[in-house]
């Protein structure tokens, strides 16, 4: 008899998605909760739970403890709560704190897509957790899986004194459109949308599948709101910055335009052949699409012709995080941005944050793509007192550049795909750099990612650290590979791998050497970005190592790398 071809991973996932819309099967989740972990079939653990914002949790060892680049799971879940545009009420934040305390051992992480992620959740508790969130107007639907992920937007929407216009109504309308919508349950892969009216582009539109940034055009003396649009951005193992379409997207066409691009993505059967090459960016990277071709297809489906794009004011060398105390557009009010180091927080801290937002503000709190929190509508006369109370909570309003610019993915603590531990490492790294380089005061992004998938966004960082392992005296130890000079905005560039790898314990020394060399030669460059751009990778590797050394490869996997779980 002829052999039956074995189903590929991509074919299996596509079949499972066709066979069942997991969003419609909460009854099965409740059954699993009654019958326990052992009753959960593999297709739920590996596929269906993801569309509910639920992942199996790693055993703390990471990828090296398993097979095929994926570590072993324990009978607990990571659960991601969707926070559209990063906007929360204090009552919602208290519910998050409560479910973290009751079901997740009091741990909560703010992610790079403005979500909140819980850990240690048992299947027995999952239905009650989901119900508590739903009762508060929150959901986990679409926070993971082959669906439209959380819609990110400027957390200062409606209050920023320098805002072009408030784009949050578009973000929230799109969130309502996609969440739970069966038409968009089965996409080839994750699909990310960013919409901002912020001049600082704080949502990183360049690395989204659809990035809409506010512009105002003037015709015959009349102002019209609209957007620039970028398409196909994404990082992971093959970073690609979104291509700009030559289109001015009118405000009232933003929702239908984003929907149409999602439909184009959904309809590309060629992207369903490989899990590793299924993102929208691969239409540009592999299948010959151009910006003009994408625009033509959007216009064809909409039966609408866009006017040419308007000029943009691109963001230069600056933080995009809104940290600190700043005046709002509303007279007498200010916002206070508090830096949450590596996004790690917890039930008690979140409860205290909610109390402060009620006492000093109007019952709102905002999350950011830099894993931070923003208090809005604070009387300007009271911002100093709020800042002091936040400092007492461990949230810094005037942080060092190292604290302020540090971002970290989940790491081996909870992620099955990670190679290194990241959260505690990042906290220690910041402490070390504050002690070793107090004279460095410029904006600096240090992004720590525990594996090649770039959930920690190391490809767009000044100093990107990619997790590796090194064997020392027969024992595998955490190490990091350096990629430098990444940027978005005016100076957009993918970070350059420089061939330098060292043990995690040696990273502070390496960074301190690099910064010392930059400060010694500062008359030659106006910024660290400019300094890195002027030097070859051989030079930079030498600065990091303290001596001239031969470069090492990134140890890119020979086969496909399981894709990440970025927030």
Coordinates of C-alpha atoms in Angstrom, one line a residue:
X1 CA 0.0 0.0 0.0
X2 CA 1.2 3.5 -0.7
X3 CA 2.5 5.4 2.3
X4 CA 0.3 8.1 3.7
X5 CA 2.2 11.4 3.9
X6 CA 2.7 12.5 7.5
X7 CA 0.9 15.7 8.4
X8 CA 3.2 18.7 8.9
X9 CA 2.9 20.9 11.9
X10 CA 1.4 23.7 9.8
X11 CA -1.1 21.3 8.3
X12 CA -2.1 20.0 11.7
X13 CA -2.7 23.4 13.1
X14 CA -4.7 24.5 10.1
X15 CA -6.8 21.4 10.3
X16 CA -7.5 21.9 14.0
X17 CA -8.5 25.6 13.4
X18 CA -10.9 24.6 10.6
X19 CA -12.5 21.8 12.8
X20 CA -13.3 24.0 15.8
X21 CA -13.7 27.6 16.8
X22 CA -12.4 27.4 20.4
X23 CA -14.0 30.8 21.2
X24 CA -17.4 29.0 21.0
X25 CA -16.4 26.1 23.3
X26 CA -16.2 27.6 26.8
X27 CA -18.2 24.5 27.8
X28 CA -15.2 22.3 27.1
X29 CA -13.0 24.5 29.3
X30 CA -15.5 24.1 32.1
X31 CA -15.4 20.3 31.6
X32 CA -11.6 20.3 31.8
X33 CA -11.8 22.3 35.0
X34 CA -14.2 19.7 36.6
X35 CA -12.2 16.7 35.4
X36 CA -8.6 18.1 35.9
X37 CA -5.4 18.5 33.9
X38 CA -5.2 15.0 32.7
X39 CA -8.5 15.3 30.9
X40 CA -7.2 18.1 28.5
X41 CA -6.4 16.7 25.0
X42 CA -3.2 17.7 23.3
X43 CA -5.0 19.8 20.7
X44 CA -6.3 22.1 23.4
X45 CA -3.0 22.4 25.2
X46 CA -1.1 23.1 21.9
X47 CA -3.6 25.1 19.8
X48 CA -7.1 25.9 21.1
X49 CA -6.2 27.4 24.4
X50 CA -4.0 30.0 22.7
X51 CA -6.9 31.8 21.1
X52 CA -8.2 32.2 24.6
X53 CA -5.0 34.0 25.7
X54 CA -3.9 30.9 27.5
X55 CA -0.5 29.1 27.2
X56 CA 0.9 26.1 28.9
X57 CA 3.6 27.2 31.4
X58 CA 7.2 26.1 31.3
X59 CA 9.0 24.2 34.1
X60 CA 11.5 26.9 34.7
X61 CA 14.3 25.2 32.7
X62 CA 13.2 26.5 29.3
X63 CA 13.9 25.2 25.9
X64 CA 17.0 23.2 26.8
X65 CA 14.9 21.0 29.1
X66 CA 12.7 19.6 26.3
X67 CA 12.9 18.6 22.6
X68 CA 12.7 20.4 19.3
X69 CA 13.4 23.8 20.8
X70 CA 10.5 23.6 23.2
X71 CA 10.8 22.9 26.9
X72 CA 8.6 20.8 29.2
X73 CA 5.3 22.1 30.5
X74 CA 3.9 22.0 34.0
X75 CA 0.2 21.7 34.8
X76 CA -0.2 25.5 35.1
X77 CA -1.1 28.2 32.6
X78 CA 0.1 31.6 31.6
X79 CA -3.0 33.8 31.1
X80 CA -2.9 37.1 29.2
X81 CA -5.5 39.8 29.8
X82 CA -6.2 42.0 26.8
X83 CA -6.0 45.7 27.6
X84 CA -7.1 47.6 24.4
X85 CA -5.2 50.9 24.0
X86 CA -3.8 50.3 27.5
X87 CA -6.9 51.9 29.1
X88 CA -8.1 50.5 32.4
X89 CA -10.4 51.7 35.2
X90 CA -9.3 51.3 38.8
X91 CA -12.1 48.9 39.4
X92 CA -10.8 46.7 36.5
X93 CA -7.3 46.9 37.9
X94 CA -8.5 45.8 41.3
X95 CA -10.1 42.7 39.6
X96 CA -6.8 41.9 37.9
X97 CA -5.1 42.3 41.3
X98 CA -7.7 40.0 42.9
X99 CA -7.5 37.2 40.3
X100 CA -3.7 37.5 40.5
X101 CA -3.8 37.0 44.2
X102 CA -6.4 34.2 44.2
X103 CA -5.3 32.2 41.2
X104 CA -1.8 33.3 40.1
X105 CA 0.4 33.4 43.2
X106 CA 0.2 37.2 43.3
X107 CA 2.4 37.7 40.2
X108 CA 1.5 39.9 37.2
X109 CA 3.6 41.1 34.3
X110 CA 2.9 44.1 32.0
X111 CA 3.7 43.1 28.5
X112 CA 5.1 44.9 25.4
X113 CA 1.5 45.0 24.0
X114 CA 0.0 46.7 27.0
X115 CA -1.5 43.5 28.3
X116 CA -1.2 42.0 31.8
X117 CA 0.0 38.4 32.0
X118 CA -0.6 36.0 34.9
X119 CA 1.1 32.8 35.8
X120 CA 0.6 29.7 37.8
X121 CA -3.1 29.4 36.9
X122 CA -4.7 26.0 37.4
X123 CA -7.2 24.5 35.0
X124 CA -9.6 24.1 37.9
X125 CA -9.5 27.9 38.4
X126 CA -9.6 29.0 34.8
X127 CA -13.4 29.3 34.3
X128 CA -13.8 31.4 37.5
X129 CA -10.9 33.6 36.5
X130 CA -12.4 34.2 33.0
X131 CA -15.8 34.9 34.5
X132 CA -14.3 37.4 37.0
X133 CA -12.6 39.2 34.1
X134 CA -15.7 39.2 32.0
X135 CA -17.8 40.7 34.8
X136 CA -15.3 43.5 34.9
X137 CA -15.5 44.2 31.2
X138 CA -12.2 42.4 30.5
X139 CA -11.3 39.4 28.4
X140 CA -8.4 37.2 27.4
X141 CA -9.9 36.4 24.0
X142 CA -7.4 37.0 21.2
X143 CA -4.5 37.8 23.5
X144 CA -2.6 34.9 21.9
X145 CA -3.1 32.6 19.0
X146 CA -3.6 33.0 15.2
X147 CA -5.9 36.0 15.7
X148 CA -5.8 39.8 15.9
X149 CA -3.8 40.5 19.1
X150 CA -4.4 43.3 21.5
X151 CA -4.9 46.6 19.7
X152 CA -2.2 48.9 21.0
X153 CA -2.6 52.7 21.2
X154 CA -1.0 55.7 22.9
X155 CA -1.8 55.4 26.6
X156 CA -2.2 59.2 26.8
X157 CA -5.0 59.3 24.3
X158 CA -7.2 62.2 25.0
X159 CA -5.0 63.8 27.6
X160 CA -1.6 64.4 26.0
X161 CA -0.9 68.1 25.6
X162 CA 1.1 67.5 22.5
X163 CA -1.2 64.9 20.9
X164 CA -2.0 65.3 17.2
X165 CA -5.5 63.9 17.9
X166 CA -7.1 61.3 20.1
X167 CA -7.1 58.0 18.1
X168 CA -8.3 55.8 20.9
X169 CA -11.9 55.6 19.5
X170 CA -10.5 53.9 16.4
X171 CA -8.5 51.4 18.5
X172 CA -11.5 50.6 20.7
X173 CA -13.8 50.2 17.7
X174 CA -11.3 47.8 16.1
X175 CA -11.0 45.9 19.3
X176 CA -14.8 45.4 19.3
X177 CA -14.7 44.4 15.7
X178 CA -12.1 41.6 16.1
X179 CA -12.6 40.1 19.6
X180 CA -14.7 37.0 19.4
X181 CA -15.5 37.6 15.7
X182 CA -15.6 34.2 13.9
X183 CA -14.6 35.8 10.6
X184 CA -11.1 36.5 12.1
X185 CA -10.7 33.4 14.3
X186 CA -8.6 31.5 11.8
X187 CA -5.8 33.7 10.5
X188 CA -2.5 32.3 9.2
X189 CA -0.6 33.6 12.2
X190 CA -0.8 36.4 14.8
X191 CA -1.9 39.8 13.5
X192 CA -0.9 43.0 15.3
X193 CA -2.4 46.5 14.9
X194 CA -1.2 49.7 16.4
X195 CA -3.0 53.0 16.2
X196 CA -1.7 56.2 17.7
X197 CA -2.4 60.0 17.7
X198 CA 0.9 60.5 19.6
X199 CA 3.8 62.5 18.1
X200 CA 6.2 60.1 19.8
X201 CA 4.9 57.0 18.1
X202 CA 5.0 55.3 21.5
X203 CA 3.3 52.1 20.2
X204 CA 6.1 51.2 17.8
X205 CA 3.9 51.2 14.6
X206 CA 7.0 50.1 12.6
X207 CA 6.9 46.6 14.0
X208 CA 3.1 46.0 13.6
X209 CA 1.3 44.3 10.8
X210 CA -0.8 47.5 10.6
X211 CA 0.6 50.7 12.0
X212 CA -1.6 53.8 11.8
X213 CA 0.0 57.1 12.9
X214 CA -2.0 60.3 13.1
X215 CA -1.5 63.1 10.6
X216 CA -3.4 66.3 9.8
X217 CA -3.7 67.6 6.3
X218 CA -4.9 71.0 5.2
X219 CA -6.9 71.5 2.1
X220 CA -8.3 74.9 1.1
X221 CA -7.8 76.1 4.7
X222 CA -9.6 73.1 6.2
X223 CA -8.0 70.6 8.5
X224 CA -8.7 66.9 8.1
X225 CA -7.8 64.1 10.4
X226 CA -6.2 61.0 9.0
X227 CA -3.4 58.5 9.2
X228 CA -0.2 57.4 7.7
X229 CA -0.1 53.6 7.3
X230 CA 2.6 51.0 7.5
X231 CA 2.1 47.3 6.8
X232 CA 3.9 44.1 7.5
X233 CA 6.2 45.0 10.4
X234 CA 7.4 42.2 12.8
X235 CA 10.5 41.0 14.6
X236 CA 10.9 37.4 15.7
X237 CA 13.8 35.5 14.0
X238 CA 13.5 37.5 10.7
X239 CA 13.0 41.2 11.6
X240 CA 11.2 43.4 9.1
X241 CA 10.1 47.0 9.6
X242 CA 6.7 47.8 8.1
X243 CA 6.5 49.3 4.6
X244 CA 4.8 52.7 4.3
X245 CA 1.9 52.8 1.8
X246 CA 1.6 55.9 -0.3
X247 CA -1.9 56.7 1.2
X248 CA -3.6 59.2 3.3
X249 CA -6.1 57.2 5.3
X250 CA -9.1 59.4 6.3
X251 CA -10.2 59.1 9.9
X252 CA -13.5 57.6 8.9
X253 CA -11.7 55.0 6.7
X254 CA -9.3 53.7 9.4
X255 CA -11.4 50.9 10.7
X256 CA -12.4 49.5 7.3
X257 CA -8.8 49.8 6.0
X258 CA -7.4 47.8 8.9
X259 CA -10.2 45.2 8.5
X260 CA -9.4 44.9 4.8
X261 CA -5.7 44.3 5.4
X262 CA -6.7 41.6 8.0
X263 CA -8.9 40.0 5.3
X264 CA -6.1 40.1 2.8
X265 CA -3.9 38.4 5.3
X266 CA -6.6 35.8 6.2
X267 CA -7.1 34.9 2.5
X268 CA -3.4 34.2 1.7
X269 CA -3.3 30.4 1.6
X270 CA 0.4 30.5 0.7
X271 CA 1.1 31.8 4.2
X272 CA -0.5 28.7 5.8
X273 CA 2.1 26.3 4.4
X274 CA 4.8 27.0 7.1
X275 CA 4.3 28.1 10.7
X276 CA 7.7 29.8 10.5
X277 CA 6.8 32.0 7.5
X278 CA 3.2 32.7 8.1
X279 CA 3.2 36.4 9.2
X280 CA 2.1 39.1 6.9
X281 CA 5.6 40.3 6.4
X282 CA 6.5 37.2 4.4
X283 CA 4.3 38.5 1.5
X284 CA 7.1 41.1 1.2
X285 CA 10.0 39.0 2.2
X286 CA 9.2 35.9 0.2
X287 CA 6.3 36.2 -2.1
X288 CA 7.2 39.3 -4.1
X289 CA 4.6 41.8 -2.7
X290 CA 5.5 45.5 -2.7
X291 CA 3.9 48.5 -1.0
X292 CA 2.3 49.4 -4.2
X293 CA 0.9 45.9 -4.7
X294 CA -0.6 45.9 -1.1
X295 CA -2.1 49.4 -1.6
X296 CA -3.6 48.3 -5.0
X297 CA -5.2 45.2 -3.3
X298 CA -6.6 47.3 -0.5
X299 CA -8.1 49.8 -2.9
X300 CA -9.5 47.0 -5.1
X301 CA -11.3 45.4 -2.2
X302 CA -12.6 48.8 -0.8
X303 CA -13.5 50.2 -4.2
X304 CA -11.9 53.4 -3.0
X305 CA -8.8 55.3 -4.1
X306 CA -6.6 56.9 -1.4
X307 CA -5.0 60.3 -1.8
X308 CA -1.2 60.2 -1.6
X309 CA 0.4 60.1 1.8
X310 CA 1.1 63.3 3.7
X311 CA 4.5 64.3 5.0
X312 CA 5.4 62.8 8.5
X313 CA 7.4 64.2 11.4
X314 CA 9.5 61.1 12.3
X315 CA 10.7 60.6 15.9
X316 CA 14.4 61.0 16.6
X317 CA 16.6 59.9 19.5
X318 CA 14.2 60.0 22.4
X319 CA 12.3 57.8 24.8
X320 CA 8.8 57.0 23.6
X321 CA 7.6 55.9 27.1
X322 CA 5.9 59.0 28.6
X323 CA 7.7 58.5 31.9
X324 CA 7.8 61.5 34.3
X325 CA 5.5 64.3 35.2
X326 CA 4.0 66.3 32.3
X327 CA 1.1 68.7 31.7
X328 CA -2.1 67.5 30.1
X329 CA -4.1 69.3 27.5
X330 CA -6.7 69.9 30.3
X331 CA -5.6 73.0 32.3
X332 CA -4.5 72.3 35.8
X333 CA -4.0 68.5 35.3
X334 CA -1.0 66.4 34.6
X335 CA -0.1 62.8 34.0
X336 CA 2.5 60.9 35.9
X337 CA 4.4 58.1 34.1
X338 CA 5.8 55.4 36.5
X339 CA 8.5 53.0 35.3
X340 CA 7.8 49.3 36.2
X341 CA 11.2 47.7 35.9
X342 CA 11.0 44.8 33.4
X343 CA 7.2 44.9 33.7
X344 CA 7.1 42.8 36.8
X345 CA 4.4 43.7 39.3
X346 CA 2.0 41.9 41.6
X347 CA -1.3 41.8 43.3
X348 CA -0.4 44.0 46.3
X349 CA 1.3 46.6 44.1
X350 CA -1.5 46.7 41.6
X351 CA -4.1 47.2 44.4
X352 CA -2.0 50.0 45.8
X353 CA -1.7 51.6 42.3
X354 CA -5.5 51.5 42.0
X355 CA -5.9 53.2 45.4
X356 CA -3.4 56.0 44.3
X357 CA -5.2 56.4 40.9
X358 CA -8.5 56.9 42.8
X359 CA -7.0 59.3 45.4
X360 CA -5.0 61.5 43.0
X361 CA -6.7 61.0 39.7
X362 CA -10.2 60.1 38.4
X363 CA -10.1 56.3 38.5
X364 CA -8.2 55.6 35.4
X365 CA -4.8 53.9 34.8
X366 CA -3.0 53.3 31.6
X367 CA -0.5 50.6 30.6
X368 CA 2.3 51.1 28.0
X369 CA 4.3 49.2 25.4
X370 CA 7.4 49.8 27.5
X371 CA 5.8 47.7 30.3
X372 CA 5.0 50.8 32.5
X373 CA 2.0 52.5 34.1
X374 CA 0.6 56.0 33.6
X375 CA -1.6 57.9 36.0
X376 CA -3.8 60.5 34.3
X377 CA -5.9 63.5 35.3
X378 CA -3.8 64.3 38.4
X379 CA -4.1 67.9 39.7
X380 CA -0.7 69.4 38.9
X381 CA -0.3 70.6 42.5
X382 CA -0.4 67.0 43.7
X383 CA 2.0 65.3 41.3
X384 CA 4.9 65.6 43.7
X385 CA 3.1 63.7 46.4
X386 CA 1.9 61.0 44.0
X387 CA 5.5 60.6 42.7
X388 CA 6.8 60.2 46.3
X389 CA 4.2 57.5 47.1
X390 CA 5.0 55.7 43.8
X391 CA 8.7 55.7 44.7
X392 CA 7.8 54.1 48.1
X393 CA 6.0 51.4 46.1
X394 CA 9.0 50.7 44.0
X395 CA 7.8 52.5 40.9
X396 CA 10.1 55.2 39.7
X397 CA 9.0 58.5 38.2
X398 CA 12.5 59.8 37.6
X399 CA 14.4 56.6 36.9
X400 CA 18.0 56.2 35.7
X401 CA 18.3 55.6 31.9
X402 CA 19.1 52.0 32.6
X403 CA 16.0 51.4 34.7
X404 CA 13.9 53.5 32.3
X405 CA 15.1 51.8 29.1
X406 CA 15.1 48.2 30.2
X407 CA 12.6 45.8 28.7
X408 CA 12.5 42.0 29.3
X409 CA 10.5 39.1 28.0
X410 CA 9.1 36.3 30.2
X411 CA 12.3 34.2 30.1
X412 CA 12.8 30.6 31.4
X413 CA 10.9 31.4 34.6
X414 CA 7.7 30.6 32.8
X415 CA 8.3 30.3 29.0
X416 CA 9.0 26.9 27.4
X417 CA 10.8 28.5 24.4
X418 CA 13.3 30.6 26.4
X419 CA 16.9 29.8 26.7
X420 CA 17.8 32.2 29.6
X421 CA 16.2 33.7 32.7
X422 CA 15.4 37.3 32.0
X423 CA 13.4 39.1 34.6
X424 CA 15.7 38.7 37.6
X425 CA 18.7 39.1 35.3
X426 CA 17.4 42.5 34.0
X427 CA 16.8 43.7 37.6
X428 CA 20.4 42.8 38.5
X429 CA 21.8 44.3 35.3
X430 CA 20.1 47.6 36.0
X431 CA 21.5 47.7 39.5
X432 CA 25.0 46.9 38.3
X433 CA 24.9 49.6 35.5
X434 CA 23.6 52.3 37.8
X435 CA 26.6 51.6 40.1
X436 CA 29.2 51.3 37.3
X437 CA 28.1 54.1 34.9
X438 CA 26.3 56.8 36.9
X439 CA 27.7 59.4 34.6
X440 CA 25.7 58.1 31.6
X441 CA 22.5 60.1 31.5
X442 CA 21.2 59.7 27.9
X443 CA 18.2 57.7 26.6
X444 CA 19.2 54.1 26.3
X445 CA 17.1 51.1 25.4
X446 CA 18.4 47.7 26.7
X447 CA 16.1 44.9 25.5
X448 CA 16.6 41.5 27.0
X449 CA 15.1 38.5 25.1
X450 CA 15.5 35.0 26.3
X451 CA 15.6 33.3 22.9
X452 CA 15.8 34.3 19.1
X453 CA 12.1 35.1 18.9
X454 CA 12.7 38.7 20.0
X455 CA 9.7 38.9 22.3
X456 CA 11.9 41.4 24.2
X457 CA 12.3 43.4 21.0
X458 CA 16.1 43.3 20.9
X459 CA 16.2 44.0 17.1
X460 CA 15.1 47.6 17.6
X461 CA 17.2 48.3 20.7
X462 CA 20.4 50.3 21.3
X463 CA 21.7 47.3 23.1
X464 CA 19.9 44.1 22.4
X465 CA 20.7 41.0 24.4
X466 CA 19.7 37.6 22.9
X467 CA 19.7 34.6 25.3
X468 CA 22.2 31.8 24.7
X469 CA 23.9 29.1 26.6
X470 CA 27.6 28.6 27.3
X471 CA 29.2 25.4 28.8
X472 CA 31.6 26.2 31.6
X473 CA 33.3 23.3 33.3
X474 CA 30.8 21.0 31.9
X475 CA 27.8 23.0 33.1
X476 CA 25.5 25.0 30.8
X477 CA 25.1 28.6 32.0
X478 CA 23.1 31.6 30.8
X479 CA 24.8 33.8 28.3
X480 CA 23.9 36.7 26.0
X481 CA 24.7 37.6 22.4
X482 CA 24.9 41.4 21.6
X483 CA 23.1 43.1 18.8
X484 CA 23.5 46.9 18.7
X485 CA 22.2 50.0 17.0
X486 CA 18.6 49.1 16.5
X487 CA 16.2 51.9 16.1
X488 CA 12.7 53.0 14.9
X489 CA 11.5 56.3 13.7
X490 CA 13.8 58.8 11.9
X491 CA 16.8 56.5 12.2
X492 CA 15.1 53.2 11.9
X493 CA 17.4 50.2 11.6
X494 CA 17.6 46.6 12.6
X495 CA 20.2 46.0 15.3
X496 CA 23.5 44.6 14.0
X497 CA 24.8 41.3 15.4
X498 CA 28.4 42.1 16.5
X499 CA 29.8 38.7 17.1
X500 CA 30.2 39.1 20.9
X501 CA 28.8 36.6 23.4
X502 CA 29.5 36.4 27.1
X503 CA 28.2 34.8 30.2
X504 CA 25.2 36.7 31.8
X505 CA 27.4 37.5 34.8
X506 CA 29.8 39.4 32.5
X507 CA 27.2 41.5 30.7
X508 CA 27.5 44.5 33.0
X509 CA 31.2 44.7 32.5
X510 CA 30.8 44.6 28.8
X511 CA 28.2 47.3 28.7
X512 CA 30.2 49.5 31.1
X513 CA 33.3 49.2 28.8
X514 CA 31.3 50.2 25.8
X515 CA 29.7 53.2 27.5
X516 CA 33.0 54.3 28.9
X517 CA 34.5 54.3 25.4
X518 CA 31.6 56.3 24.1
X519 CA 31.8 58.9 26.8
X520 CA 35.6 59.2 26.3
X521 CA 35.0 59.8 22.5
X522 CA 31.8 61.8 22.9
X523 CA 33.1 64.7 21.0
X524 CA 33.0 62.5 17.9
X525 CA 29.3 61.7 18.2
X526 CA 26.1 63.4 19.5
X527 CA 24.5 60.2 20.7
X528 CA 25.2 56.6 21.4
X529 CA 23.3 55.7 18.3
X530 CA 25.5 57.9 16.2
X531 CA 28.6 56.5 17.9
X532 CA 27.6 52.9 17.2
X533 CA 26.8 53.8 13.6
X534 CA 30.2 55.2 13.1
X535 CA 32.0 52.1 14.2
X536 CA 32.4 48.7 12.5
X537 CA 31.1 45.5 14.2
X538 CA 34.8 44.6 14.8
X539 CA 35.3 47.9 16.7
X540 CA 32.2 47.5 18.8
X541 CA 33.0 43.9 19.6
X542 CA 36.4 45.1 20.8
X543 CA 34.8 47.8 23.0
X544 CA 32.5 45.3 24.6
X545 CA 35.3 42.7 25.2
X546 CA 37.9 45.2 26.2
X547 CA 40.3 43.8 23.6
X548 CA 40.3 42.8 19.9
X549 CA 38.7 39.3 19.5
X550 CA 37.4 37.1 16.8
X551 CA 33.6 37.3 16.3
X552 CA 31.4 34.3 17.1
X553 CA 28.2 33.4 15.2
X554 CA 24.7 33.8 16.8
X555 CA 24.3 30.1 16.8
X556 CA 21.2 30.3 14.7
X557 CA 19.2 27.0 14.9
X558 CA 19.7 24.6 12.0
X559 CA 16.0 23.9 11.9
X560 CA 12.8 25.9 12.5
X561 CA 12.6 27.7 15.8
X562 CA 9.3 27.5 17.6
X563 CA 7.8 31.0 17.6
X564 CA 7.4 33.1 20.7
X565 CA 4.6 34.1 23.0
X566 CA 5.3 37.9 23.1
X567 CA 2.6 39.9 24.8

